[in-house]
mmCIF file of C-alpha atoms in Angstrom:
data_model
loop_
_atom_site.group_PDB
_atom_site.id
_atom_site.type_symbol
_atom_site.label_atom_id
_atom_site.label_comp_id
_atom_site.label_asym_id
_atom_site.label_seq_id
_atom_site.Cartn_x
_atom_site.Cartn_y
_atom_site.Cartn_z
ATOM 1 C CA UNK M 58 0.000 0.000 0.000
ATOM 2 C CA UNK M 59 0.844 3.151 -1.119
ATOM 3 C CA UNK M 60 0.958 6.794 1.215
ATOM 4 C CA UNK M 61 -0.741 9.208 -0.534
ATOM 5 C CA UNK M 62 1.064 12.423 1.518
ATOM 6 C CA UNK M 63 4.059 11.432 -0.179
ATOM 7 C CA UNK M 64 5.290 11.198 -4.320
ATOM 8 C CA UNK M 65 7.171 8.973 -6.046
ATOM 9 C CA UNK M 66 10.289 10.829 -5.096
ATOM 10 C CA UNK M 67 9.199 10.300 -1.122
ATOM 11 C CA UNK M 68 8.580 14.135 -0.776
ATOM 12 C CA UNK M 69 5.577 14.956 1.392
ATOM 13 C CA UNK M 70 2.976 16.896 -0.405
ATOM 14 C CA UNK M 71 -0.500 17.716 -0.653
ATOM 15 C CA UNK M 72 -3.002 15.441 -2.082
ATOM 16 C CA UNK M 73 -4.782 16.771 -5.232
ATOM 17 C CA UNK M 74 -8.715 16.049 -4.971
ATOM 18 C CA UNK M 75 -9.375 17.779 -7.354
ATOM 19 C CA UNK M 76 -11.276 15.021 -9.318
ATOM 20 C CA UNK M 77 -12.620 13.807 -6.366
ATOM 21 C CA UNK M 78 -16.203 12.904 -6.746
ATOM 22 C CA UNK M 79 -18.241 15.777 -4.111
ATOM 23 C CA UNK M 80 -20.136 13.575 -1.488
ATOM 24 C CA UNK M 81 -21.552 14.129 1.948
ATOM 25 C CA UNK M 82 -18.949 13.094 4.069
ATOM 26 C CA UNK M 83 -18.918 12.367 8.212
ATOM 27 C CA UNK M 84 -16.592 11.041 10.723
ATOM 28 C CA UNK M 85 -16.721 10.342 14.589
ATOM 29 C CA UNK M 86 -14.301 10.421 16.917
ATOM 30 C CA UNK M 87 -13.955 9.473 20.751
ATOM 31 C CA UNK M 88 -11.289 9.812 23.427
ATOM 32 C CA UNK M 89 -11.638 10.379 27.248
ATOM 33 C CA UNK M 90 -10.035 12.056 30.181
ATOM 34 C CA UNK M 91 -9.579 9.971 33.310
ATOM 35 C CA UNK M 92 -9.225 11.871 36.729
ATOM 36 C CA UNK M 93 -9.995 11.192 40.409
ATOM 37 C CA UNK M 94 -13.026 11.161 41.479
ATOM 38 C CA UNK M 95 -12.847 14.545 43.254
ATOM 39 C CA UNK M 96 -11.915 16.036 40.149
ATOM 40 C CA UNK M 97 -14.817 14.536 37.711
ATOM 41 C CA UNK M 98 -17.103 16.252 40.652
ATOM 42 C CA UNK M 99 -15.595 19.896 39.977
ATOM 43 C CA UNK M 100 -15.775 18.860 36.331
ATOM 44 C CA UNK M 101 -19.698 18.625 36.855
ATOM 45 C CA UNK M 102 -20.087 22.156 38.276
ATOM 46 C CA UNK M 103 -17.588 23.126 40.528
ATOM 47 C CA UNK M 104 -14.813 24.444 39.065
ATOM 48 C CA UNK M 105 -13.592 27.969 39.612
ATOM 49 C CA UNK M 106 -13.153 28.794 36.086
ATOM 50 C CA UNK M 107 -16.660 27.976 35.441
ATOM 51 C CA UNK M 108 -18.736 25.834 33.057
ATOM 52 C CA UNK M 109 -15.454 22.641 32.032
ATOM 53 C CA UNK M 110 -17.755 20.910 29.665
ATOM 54 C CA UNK M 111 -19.097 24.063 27.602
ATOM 55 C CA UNK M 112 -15.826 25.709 27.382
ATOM 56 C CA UNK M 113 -14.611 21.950 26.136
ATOM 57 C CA UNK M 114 -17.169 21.917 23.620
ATOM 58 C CA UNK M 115 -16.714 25.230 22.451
ATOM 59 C CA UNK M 116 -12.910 24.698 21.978
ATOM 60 C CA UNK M 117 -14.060 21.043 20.109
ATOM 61 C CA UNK M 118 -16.288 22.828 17.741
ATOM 62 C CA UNK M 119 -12.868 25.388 17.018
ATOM 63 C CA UNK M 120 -10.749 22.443 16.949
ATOM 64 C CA UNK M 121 -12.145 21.353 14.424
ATOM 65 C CA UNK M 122 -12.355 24.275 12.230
ATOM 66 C CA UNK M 123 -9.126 25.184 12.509
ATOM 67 C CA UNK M 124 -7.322 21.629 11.850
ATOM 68 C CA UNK M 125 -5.927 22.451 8.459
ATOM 69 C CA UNK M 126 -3.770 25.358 10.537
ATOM 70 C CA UNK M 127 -2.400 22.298 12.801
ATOM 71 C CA UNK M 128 -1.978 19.517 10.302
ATOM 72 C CA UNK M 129 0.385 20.525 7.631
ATOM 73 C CA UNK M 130 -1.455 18.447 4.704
ATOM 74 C CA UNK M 131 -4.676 19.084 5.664
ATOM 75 C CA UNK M 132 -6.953 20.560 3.197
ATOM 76 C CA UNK M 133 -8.993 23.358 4.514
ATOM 77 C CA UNK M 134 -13.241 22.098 4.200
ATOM 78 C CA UNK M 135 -16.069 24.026 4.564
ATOM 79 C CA UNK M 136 -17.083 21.941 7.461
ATOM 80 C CA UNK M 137 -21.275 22.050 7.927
ATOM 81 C CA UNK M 138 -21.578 20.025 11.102
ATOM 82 C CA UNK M 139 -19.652 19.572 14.383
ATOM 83 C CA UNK M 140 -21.111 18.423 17.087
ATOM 84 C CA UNK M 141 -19.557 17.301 20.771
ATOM 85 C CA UNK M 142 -20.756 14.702 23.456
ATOM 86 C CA UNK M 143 -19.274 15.317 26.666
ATOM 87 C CA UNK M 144 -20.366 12.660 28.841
ATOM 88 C CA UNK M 145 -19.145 12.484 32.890
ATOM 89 C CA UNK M 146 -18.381 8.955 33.392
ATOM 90 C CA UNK M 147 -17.986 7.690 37.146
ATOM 91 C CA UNK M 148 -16.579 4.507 36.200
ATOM 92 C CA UNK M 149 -13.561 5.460 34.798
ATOM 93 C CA UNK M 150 -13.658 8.054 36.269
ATOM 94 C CA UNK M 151 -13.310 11.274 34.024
ATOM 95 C CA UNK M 152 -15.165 12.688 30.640
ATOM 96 C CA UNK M 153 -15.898 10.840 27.399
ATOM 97 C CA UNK M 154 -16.062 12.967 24.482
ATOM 98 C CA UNK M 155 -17.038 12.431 21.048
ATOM 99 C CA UNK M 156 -17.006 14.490 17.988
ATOM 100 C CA UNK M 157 -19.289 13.862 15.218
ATOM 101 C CA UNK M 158 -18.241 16.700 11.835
ATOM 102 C CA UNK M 159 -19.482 16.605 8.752
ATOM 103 C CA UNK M 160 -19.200 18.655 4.914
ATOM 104 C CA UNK M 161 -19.690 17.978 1.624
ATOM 105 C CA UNK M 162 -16.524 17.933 -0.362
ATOM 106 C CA UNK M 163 -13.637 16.089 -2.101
ATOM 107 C CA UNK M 164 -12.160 14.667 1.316
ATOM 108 C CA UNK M 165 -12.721 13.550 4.068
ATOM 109 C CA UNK M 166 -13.527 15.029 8.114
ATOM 110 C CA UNK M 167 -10.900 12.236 9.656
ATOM 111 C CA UNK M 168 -8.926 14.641 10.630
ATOM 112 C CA UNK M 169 -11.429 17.725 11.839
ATOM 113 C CA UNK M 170 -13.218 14.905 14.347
ATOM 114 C CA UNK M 171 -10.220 13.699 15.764
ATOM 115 C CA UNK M 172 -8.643 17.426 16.550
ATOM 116 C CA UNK M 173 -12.031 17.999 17.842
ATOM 117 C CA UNK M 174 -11.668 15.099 20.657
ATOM 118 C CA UNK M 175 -8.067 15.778 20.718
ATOM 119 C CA UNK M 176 -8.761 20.131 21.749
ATOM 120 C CA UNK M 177 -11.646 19.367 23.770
ATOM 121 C CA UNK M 178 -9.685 16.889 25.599
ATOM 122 C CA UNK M 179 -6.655 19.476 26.166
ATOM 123 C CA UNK M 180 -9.269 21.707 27.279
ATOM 124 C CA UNK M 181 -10.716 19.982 30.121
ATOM 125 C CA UNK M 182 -7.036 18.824 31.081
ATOM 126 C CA UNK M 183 -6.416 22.885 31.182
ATOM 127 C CA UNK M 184 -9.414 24.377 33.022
ATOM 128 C CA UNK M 185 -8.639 21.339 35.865
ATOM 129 C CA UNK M 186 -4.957 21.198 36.214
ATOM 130 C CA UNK M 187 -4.808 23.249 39.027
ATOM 131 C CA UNK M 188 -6.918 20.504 40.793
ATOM 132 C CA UNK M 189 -5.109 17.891 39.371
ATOM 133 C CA UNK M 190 -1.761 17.426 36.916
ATOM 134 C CA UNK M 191 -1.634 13.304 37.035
ATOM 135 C CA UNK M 192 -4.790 13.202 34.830
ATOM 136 C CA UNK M 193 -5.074 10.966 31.585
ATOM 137 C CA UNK M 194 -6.030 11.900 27.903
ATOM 138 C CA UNK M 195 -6.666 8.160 26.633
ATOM 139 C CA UNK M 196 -7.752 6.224 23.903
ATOM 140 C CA UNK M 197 -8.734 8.962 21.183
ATOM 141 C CA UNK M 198 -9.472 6.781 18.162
ATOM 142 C CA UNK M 199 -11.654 7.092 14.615
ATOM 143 C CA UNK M 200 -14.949 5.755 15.554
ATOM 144 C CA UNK M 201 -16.138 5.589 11.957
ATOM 145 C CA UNK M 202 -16.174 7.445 8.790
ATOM 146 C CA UNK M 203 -18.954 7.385 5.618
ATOM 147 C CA UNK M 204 -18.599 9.186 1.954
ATOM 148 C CA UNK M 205 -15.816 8.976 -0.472
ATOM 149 C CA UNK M 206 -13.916 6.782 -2.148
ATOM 150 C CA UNK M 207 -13.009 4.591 0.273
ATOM 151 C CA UNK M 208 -16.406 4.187 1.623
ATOM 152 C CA UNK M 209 -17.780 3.628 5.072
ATOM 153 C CA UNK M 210 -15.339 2.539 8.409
ATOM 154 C CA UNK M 211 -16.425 1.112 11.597
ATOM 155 C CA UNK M 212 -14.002 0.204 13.986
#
């Protein structure tokens, strides 16, 4: 199998979609933070720097958006959906999040869901630090993709 971020020559470049078919195009994403229980509770409502999950989501959604400034080969996609689940979860404990993006283009939102996770993750591990430094981003993963030319993924 070939890598298509690099040419015959081996020299990274941008891939040319340009006669890339124009589909509807989605990907999902998940990782989570794990942190002590303590923290998870100031997560929920108690932190001094106010609302964790909304300014997590907000920072997602921008994530997102701005991935082809972080990602050197990233085209930049009018992205028309992005969407993030923040979800407390005692059993670990910490926050699952999940990042669902879509647009309808010549490539695909891979890359735009998983910075999503990836930011919002950073930003809950930011607005808690100062309650806790030993906590874990984990496990961010493609959940699944659908459109193009490769077609669907489900892992």
């Amino acid at each position: 199998m070939s890598l298509t971020h690099f040419d015959a020559s081996g020299q990274a470049h941008m891939v040319d979609v340009s006669e890339k078919s124009i589909t509807t195009r989605e990907a999902v994403a998940e990782g989570h933070v794990r942190m002590l229980p303590e923290t998870l509770k100031l997560a929920q409502g108690g932190a001094r720097k106010g609302d964790v999950m909304g300014v997590a989501r907000l920072a997602g959604i921008m994530g997102a958006k701005r991935t082809s400034d972080l990602i050197p080969l990233c085209h930049p996609l009018p992205i028309s959906k992005v969407s993030l689940d923040l979800t407390p979860d005692p059993d670990l404990p910490g926050i699952r999040v999940t990042a669902t993006v879509r647009t309808t283009g010549r490539t695909g939102v891979e890359m735009e869901a998983l910075t999503a996770v990836s930011t919002a993750c950073l930003t809950i591990y930011d607005m808690l630090k100062a309650a806790e430094k030993s906590m874990q981003i984990e496990d961010i993963r493609l959940l699944s993709k659908s459109g193009g030319k490769s077609g669907d993924y489900k892992a």
